[in-house]
mmCIF file of C-alpha atoms in Angstrom:
data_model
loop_
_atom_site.group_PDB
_atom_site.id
_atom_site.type_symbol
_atom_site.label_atom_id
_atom_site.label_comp_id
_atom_site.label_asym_id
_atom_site.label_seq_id
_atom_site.Cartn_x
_atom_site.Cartn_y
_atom_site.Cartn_z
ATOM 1 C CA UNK A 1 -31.082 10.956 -29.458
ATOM 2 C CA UNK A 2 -29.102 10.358 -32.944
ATOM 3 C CA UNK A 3 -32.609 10.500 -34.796
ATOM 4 C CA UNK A 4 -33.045 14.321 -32.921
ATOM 5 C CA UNK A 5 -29.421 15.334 -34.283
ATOM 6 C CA UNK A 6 -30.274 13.894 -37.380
ATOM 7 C CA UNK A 7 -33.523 15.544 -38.245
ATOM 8 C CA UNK A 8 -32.427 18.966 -37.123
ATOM 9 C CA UNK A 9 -29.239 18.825 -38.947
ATOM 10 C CA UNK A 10 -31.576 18.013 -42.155
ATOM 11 C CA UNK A 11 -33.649 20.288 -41.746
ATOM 12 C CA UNK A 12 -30.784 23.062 -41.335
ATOM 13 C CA UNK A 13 -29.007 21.751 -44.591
ATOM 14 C CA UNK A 14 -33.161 21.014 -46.159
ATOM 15 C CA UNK A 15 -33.244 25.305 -45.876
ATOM 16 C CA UNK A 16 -30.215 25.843 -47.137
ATOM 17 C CA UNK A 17 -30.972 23.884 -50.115
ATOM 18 C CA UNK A 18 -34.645 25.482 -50.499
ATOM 19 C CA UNK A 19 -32.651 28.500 -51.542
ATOM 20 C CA UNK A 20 -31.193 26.944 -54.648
ATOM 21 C CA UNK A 21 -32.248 23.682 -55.132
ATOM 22 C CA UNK A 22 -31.687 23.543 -58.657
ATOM 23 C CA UNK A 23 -27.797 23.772 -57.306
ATOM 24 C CA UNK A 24 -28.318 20.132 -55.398
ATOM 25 C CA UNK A 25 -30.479 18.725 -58.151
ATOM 26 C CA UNK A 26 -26.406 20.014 -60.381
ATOM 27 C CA UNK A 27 -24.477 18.585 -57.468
ATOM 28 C CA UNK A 28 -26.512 14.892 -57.903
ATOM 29 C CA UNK A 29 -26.614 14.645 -61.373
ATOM 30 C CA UNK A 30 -23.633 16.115 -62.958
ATOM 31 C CA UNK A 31 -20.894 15.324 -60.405
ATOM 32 C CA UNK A 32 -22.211 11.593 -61.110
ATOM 33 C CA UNK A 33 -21.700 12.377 -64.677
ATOM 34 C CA UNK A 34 -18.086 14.119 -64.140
ATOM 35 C CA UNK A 35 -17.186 10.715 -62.215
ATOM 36 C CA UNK A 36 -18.306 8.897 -65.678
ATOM 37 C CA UNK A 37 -16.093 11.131 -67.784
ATOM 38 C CA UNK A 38 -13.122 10.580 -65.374
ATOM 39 C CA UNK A 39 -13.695 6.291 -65.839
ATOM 40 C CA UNK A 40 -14.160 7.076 -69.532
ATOM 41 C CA UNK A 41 -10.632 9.006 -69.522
ATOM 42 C CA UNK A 42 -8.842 6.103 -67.186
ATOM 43 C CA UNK A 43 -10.928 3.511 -70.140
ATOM 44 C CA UNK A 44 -8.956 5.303 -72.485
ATOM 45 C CA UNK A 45 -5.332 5.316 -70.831
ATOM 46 C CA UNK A 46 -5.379 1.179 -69.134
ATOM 47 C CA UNK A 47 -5.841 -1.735 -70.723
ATOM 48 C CA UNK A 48 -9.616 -3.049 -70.435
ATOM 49 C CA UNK A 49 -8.789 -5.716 -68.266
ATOM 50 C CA UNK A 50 -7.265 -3.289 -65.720
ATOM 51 C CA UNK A 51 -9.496 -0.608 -66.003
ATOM 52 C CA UNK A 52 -12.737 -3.398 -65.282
ATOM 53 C CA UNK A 53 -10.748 -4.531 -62.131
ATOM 54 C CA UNK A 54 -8.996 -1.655 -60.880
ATOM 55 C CA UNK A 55 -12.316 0.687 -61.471
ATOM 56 C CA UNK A 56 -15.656 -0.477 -62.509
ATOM 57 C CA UNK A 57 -16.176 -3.763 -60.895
ATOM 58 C CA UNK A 58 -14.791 -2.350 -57.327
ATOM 59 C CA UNK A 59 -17.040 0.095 -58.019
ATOM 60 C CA UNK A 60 -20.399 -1.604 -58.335
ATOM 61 C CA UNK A 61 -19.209 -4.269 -55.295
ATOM 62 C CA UNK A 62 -19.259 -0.574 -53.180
ATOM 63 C CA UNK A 63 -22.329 -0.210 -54.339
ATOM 64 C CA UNK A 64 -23.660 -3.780 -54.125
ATOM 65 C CA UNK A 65 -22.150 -3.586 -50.662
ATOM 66 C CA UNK A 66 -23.898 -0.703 -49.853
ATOM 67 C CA UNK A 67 -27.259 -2.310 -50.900
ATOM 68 C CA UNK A 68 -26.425 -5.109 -48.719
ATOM 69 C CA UNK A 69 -25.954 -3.139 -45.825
ATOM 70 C CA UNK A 70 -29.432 -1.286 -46.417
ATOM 71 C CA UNK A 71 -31.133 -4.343 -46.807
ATOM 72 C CA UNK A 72 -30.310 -5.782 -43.336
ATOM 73 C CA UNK A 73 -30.624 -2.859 -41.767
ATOM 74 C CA UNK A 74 -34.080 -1.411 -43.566
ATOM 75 C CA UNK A 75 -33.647 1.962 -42.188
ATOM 76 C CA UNK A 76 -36.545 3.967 -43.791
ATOM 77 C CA UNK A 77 -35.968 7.416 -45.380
ATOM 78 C CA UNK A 78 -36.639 10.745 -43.539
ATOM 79 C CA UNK A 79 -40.306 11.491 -43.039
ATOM 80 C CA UNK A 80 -39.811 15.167 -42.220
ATOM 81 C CA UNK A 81 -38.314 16.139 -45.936
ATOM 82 C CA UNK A 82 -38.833 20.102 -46.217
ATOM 83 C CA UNK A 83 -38.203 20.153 -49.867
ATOM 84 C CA UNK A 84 -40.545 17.567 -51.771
ATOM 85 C CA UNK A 85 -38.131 15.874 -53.781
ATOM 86 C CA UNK A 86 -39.501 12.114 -54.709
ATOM 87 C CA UNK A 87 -37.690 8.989 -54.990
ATOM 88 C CA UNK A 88 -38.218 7.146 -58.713
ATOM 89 C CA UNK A 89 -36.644 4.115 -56.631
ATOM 90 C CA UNK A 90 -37.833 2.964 -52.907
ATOM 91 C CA UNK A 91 -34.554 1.599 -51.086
ATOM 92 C CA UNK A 92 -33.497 2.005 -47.526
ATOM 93 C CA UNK A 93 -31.920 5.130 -46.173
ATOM 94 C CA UNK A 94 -28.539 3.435 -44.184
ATOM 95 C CA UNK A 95 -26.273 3.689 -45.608
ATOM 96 C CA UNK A 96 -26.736 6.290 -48.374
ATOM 97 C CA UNK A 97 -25.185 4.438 -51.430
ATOM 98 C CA UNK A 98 -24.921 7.835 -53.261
ATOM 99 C CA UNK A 99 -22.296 8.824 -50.399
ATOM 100 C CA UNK A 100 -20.640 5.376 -50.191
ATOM 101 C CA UNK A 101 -20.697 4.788 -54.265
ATOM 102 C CA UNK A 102 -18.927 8.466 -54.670
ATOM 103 C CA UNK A 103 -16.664 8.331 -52.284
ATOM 104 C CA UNK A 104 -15.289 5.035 -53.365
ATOM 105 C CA UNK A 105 -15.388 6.389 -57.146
ATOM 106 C CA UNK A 106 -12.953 9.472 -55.738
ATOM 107 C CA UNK A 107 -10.787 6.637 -53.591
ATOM 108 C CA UNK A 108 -10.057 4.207 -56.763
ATOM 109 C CA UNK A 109 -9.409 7.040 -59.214
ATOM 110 C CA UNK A 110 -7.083 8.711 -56.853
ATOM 111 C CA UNK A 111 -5.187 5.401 -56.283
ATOM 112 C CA UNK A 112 -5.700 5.179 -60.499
ATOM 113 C CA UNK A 113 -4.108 8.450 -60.844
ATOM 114 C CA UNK A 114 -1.712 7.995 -58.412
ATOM 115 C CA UNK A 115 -0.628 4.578 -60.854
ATOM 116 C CA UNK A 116 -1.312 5.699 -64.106
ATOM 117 C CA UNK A 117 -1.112 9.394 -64.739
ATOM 118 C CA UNK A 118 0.984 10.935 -61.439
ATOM 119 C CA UNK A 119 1.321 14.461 -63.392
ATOM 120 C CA UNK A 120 -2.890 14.923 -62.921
ATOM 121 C CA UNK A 121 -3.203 13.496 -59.551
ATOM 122 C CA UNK A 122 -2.255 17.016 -58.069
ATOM 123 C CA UNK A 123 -5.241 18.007 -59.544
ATOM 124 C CA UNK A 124 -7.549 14.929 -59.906
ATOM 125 C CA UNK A 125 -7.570 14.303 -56.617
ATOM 126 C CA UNK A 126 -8.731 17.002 -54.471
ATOM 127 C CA UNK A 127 -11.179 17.505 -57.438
ATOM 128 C CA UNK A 128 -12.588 13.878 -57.148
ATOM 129 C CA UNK A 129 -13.116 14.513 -53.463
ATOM 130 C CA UNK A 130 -14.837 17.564 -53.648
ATOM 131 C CA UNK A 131 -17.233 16.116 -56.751
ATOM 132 C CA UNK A 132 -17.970 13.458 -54.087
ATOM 133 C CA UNK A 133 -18.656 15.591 -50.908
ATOM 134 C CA UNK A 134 -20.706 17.673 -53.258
ATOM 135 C CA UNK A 135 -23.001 14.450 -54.434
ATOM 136 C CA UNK A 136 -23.235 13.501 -50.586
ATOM 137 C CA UNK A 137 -24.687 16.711 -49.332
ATOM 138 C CA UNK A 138 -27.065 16.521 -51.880
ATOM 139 C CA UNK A 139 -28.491 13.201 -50.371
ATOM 140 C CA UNK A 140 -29.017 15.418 -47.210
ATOM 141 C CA UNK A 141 -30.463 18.810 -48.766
ATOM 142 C CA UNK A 142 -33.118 17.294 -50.721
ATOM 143 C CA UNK A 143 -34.203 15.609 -47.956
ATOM 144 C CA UNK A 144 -33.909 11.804 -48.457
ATOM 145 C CA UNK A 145 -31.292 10.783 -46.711
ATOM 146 C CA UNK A 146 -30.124 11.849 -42.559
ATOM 147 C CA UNK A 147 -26.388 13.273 -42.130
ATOM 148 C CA UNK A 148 -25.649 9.768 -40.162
ATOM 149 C CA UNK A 149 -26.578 7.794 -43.371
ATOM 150 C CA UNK A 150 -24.724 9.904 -45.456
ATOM 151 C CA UNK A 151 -21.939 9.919 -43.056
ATOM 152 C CA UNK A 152 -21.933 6.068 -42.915
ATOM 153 C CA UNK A 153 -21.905 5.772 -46.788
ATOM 154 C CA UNK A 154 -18.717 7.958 -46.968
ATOM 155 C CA UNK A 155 -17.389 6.016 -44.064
ATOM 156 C CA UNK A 156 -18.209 2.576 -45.931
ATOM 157 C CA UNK A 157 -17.613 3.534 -49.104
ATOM 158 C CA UNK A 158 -13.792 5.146 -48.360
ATOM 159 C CA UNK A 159 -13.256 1.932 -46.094
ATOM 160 C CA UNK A 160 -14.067 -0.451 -49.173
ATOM 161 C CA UNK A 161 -12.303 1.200 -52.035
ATOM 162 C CA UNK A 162 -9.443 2.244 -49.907
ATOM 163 C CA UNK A 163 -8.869 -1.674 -48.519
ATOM 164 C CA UNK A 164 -9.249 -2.357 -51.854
ATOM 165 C CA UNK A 165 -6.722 0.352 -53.956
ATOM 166 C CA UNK A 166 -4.238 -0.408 -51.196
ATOM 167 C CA UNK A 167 -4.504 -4.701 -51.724
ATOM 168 C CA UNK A 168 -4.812 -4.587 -55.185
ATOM 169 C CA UNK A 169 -4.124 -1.389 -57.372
ATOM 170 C CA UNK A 170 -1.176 0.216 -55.124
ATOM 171 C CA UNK A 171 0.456 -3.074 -54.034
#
């Protein structure tokens, strides 16, 4: 039943992103890119030490954690993709680690913000979480991922860096 929901959800967000999919190809790349530029900017304000365990290595253990997950449950990817786009890389579809890498990117430079600079957080944060939603979707519209992996990914993702910001970087 899931896998029925699933396909006709895709292929309802799959035509909506026929109609601009150099929009989705924007969301995936250079939302990925504005997360990058908001690391470089948090680089620039911590110490190095702080900023690689506070940020970058909870973000690849997300990510690692993510591939974990996808390697014991070997989901494969949709079959029914409407818009031709082709993987470079062949992983599993659940979770999507493009969801549950983004999401915890927006969760640890909230809880950075929220630390380090309050007076941007108004505006970081929202901003962070939108970039993120954005890059998730995408997953969806270009067909390689099902709404339930991306779902799951945000799910993990948030769960991870949130445990984490809350144990270590707002404690």
């Amino acid at each position: 039943m899931y896998k029925t929901f699933d396909t006709k959800i895709s292929n309802v967000v799959q035509r909506m992103g026929k109609r601009a999919p150099w929009l989705w190809e924007f969301f995936a790349a250079w939302a990925f890119y504005a997360f990058i530029i908001a690391g470089v900017y948090f680089a620039w304000l911590m110490p190095f030490g702080a900023w690689l365990t506070t940020l970058a290595l909870p973000v690849v253990g997300v990510w690692f954690a993510t591939m974990l997950v996808q390697f014991v449950v070997r989901r494969p990817r949709p079959s029914h993709t409407q818009n031709g786009f082709k993987l470079w890389v062949h992983t599993y579809s659940f979770p999507s680690a493009h969801a549950s890498t983004s999401f915890g990117c927006a969760v640890l430079l909230s809880a950075a913000a929220l630390t380090t600079t309050p007076h941007i957080a108004a505006v970081l944060i929202p901003a962070v979480f939108v970039l993120a939603s954005l890059i998730a979707l995408s997953r969806i519209a270009v067909g390689v991922h099902y709404p339930s992996d991306v779902a799951a990914g945000i799910i993990f993702g948030t769960i991870l860096a949130g445990l984490f910001a809350f144990f270590v970087v707002l404690a």
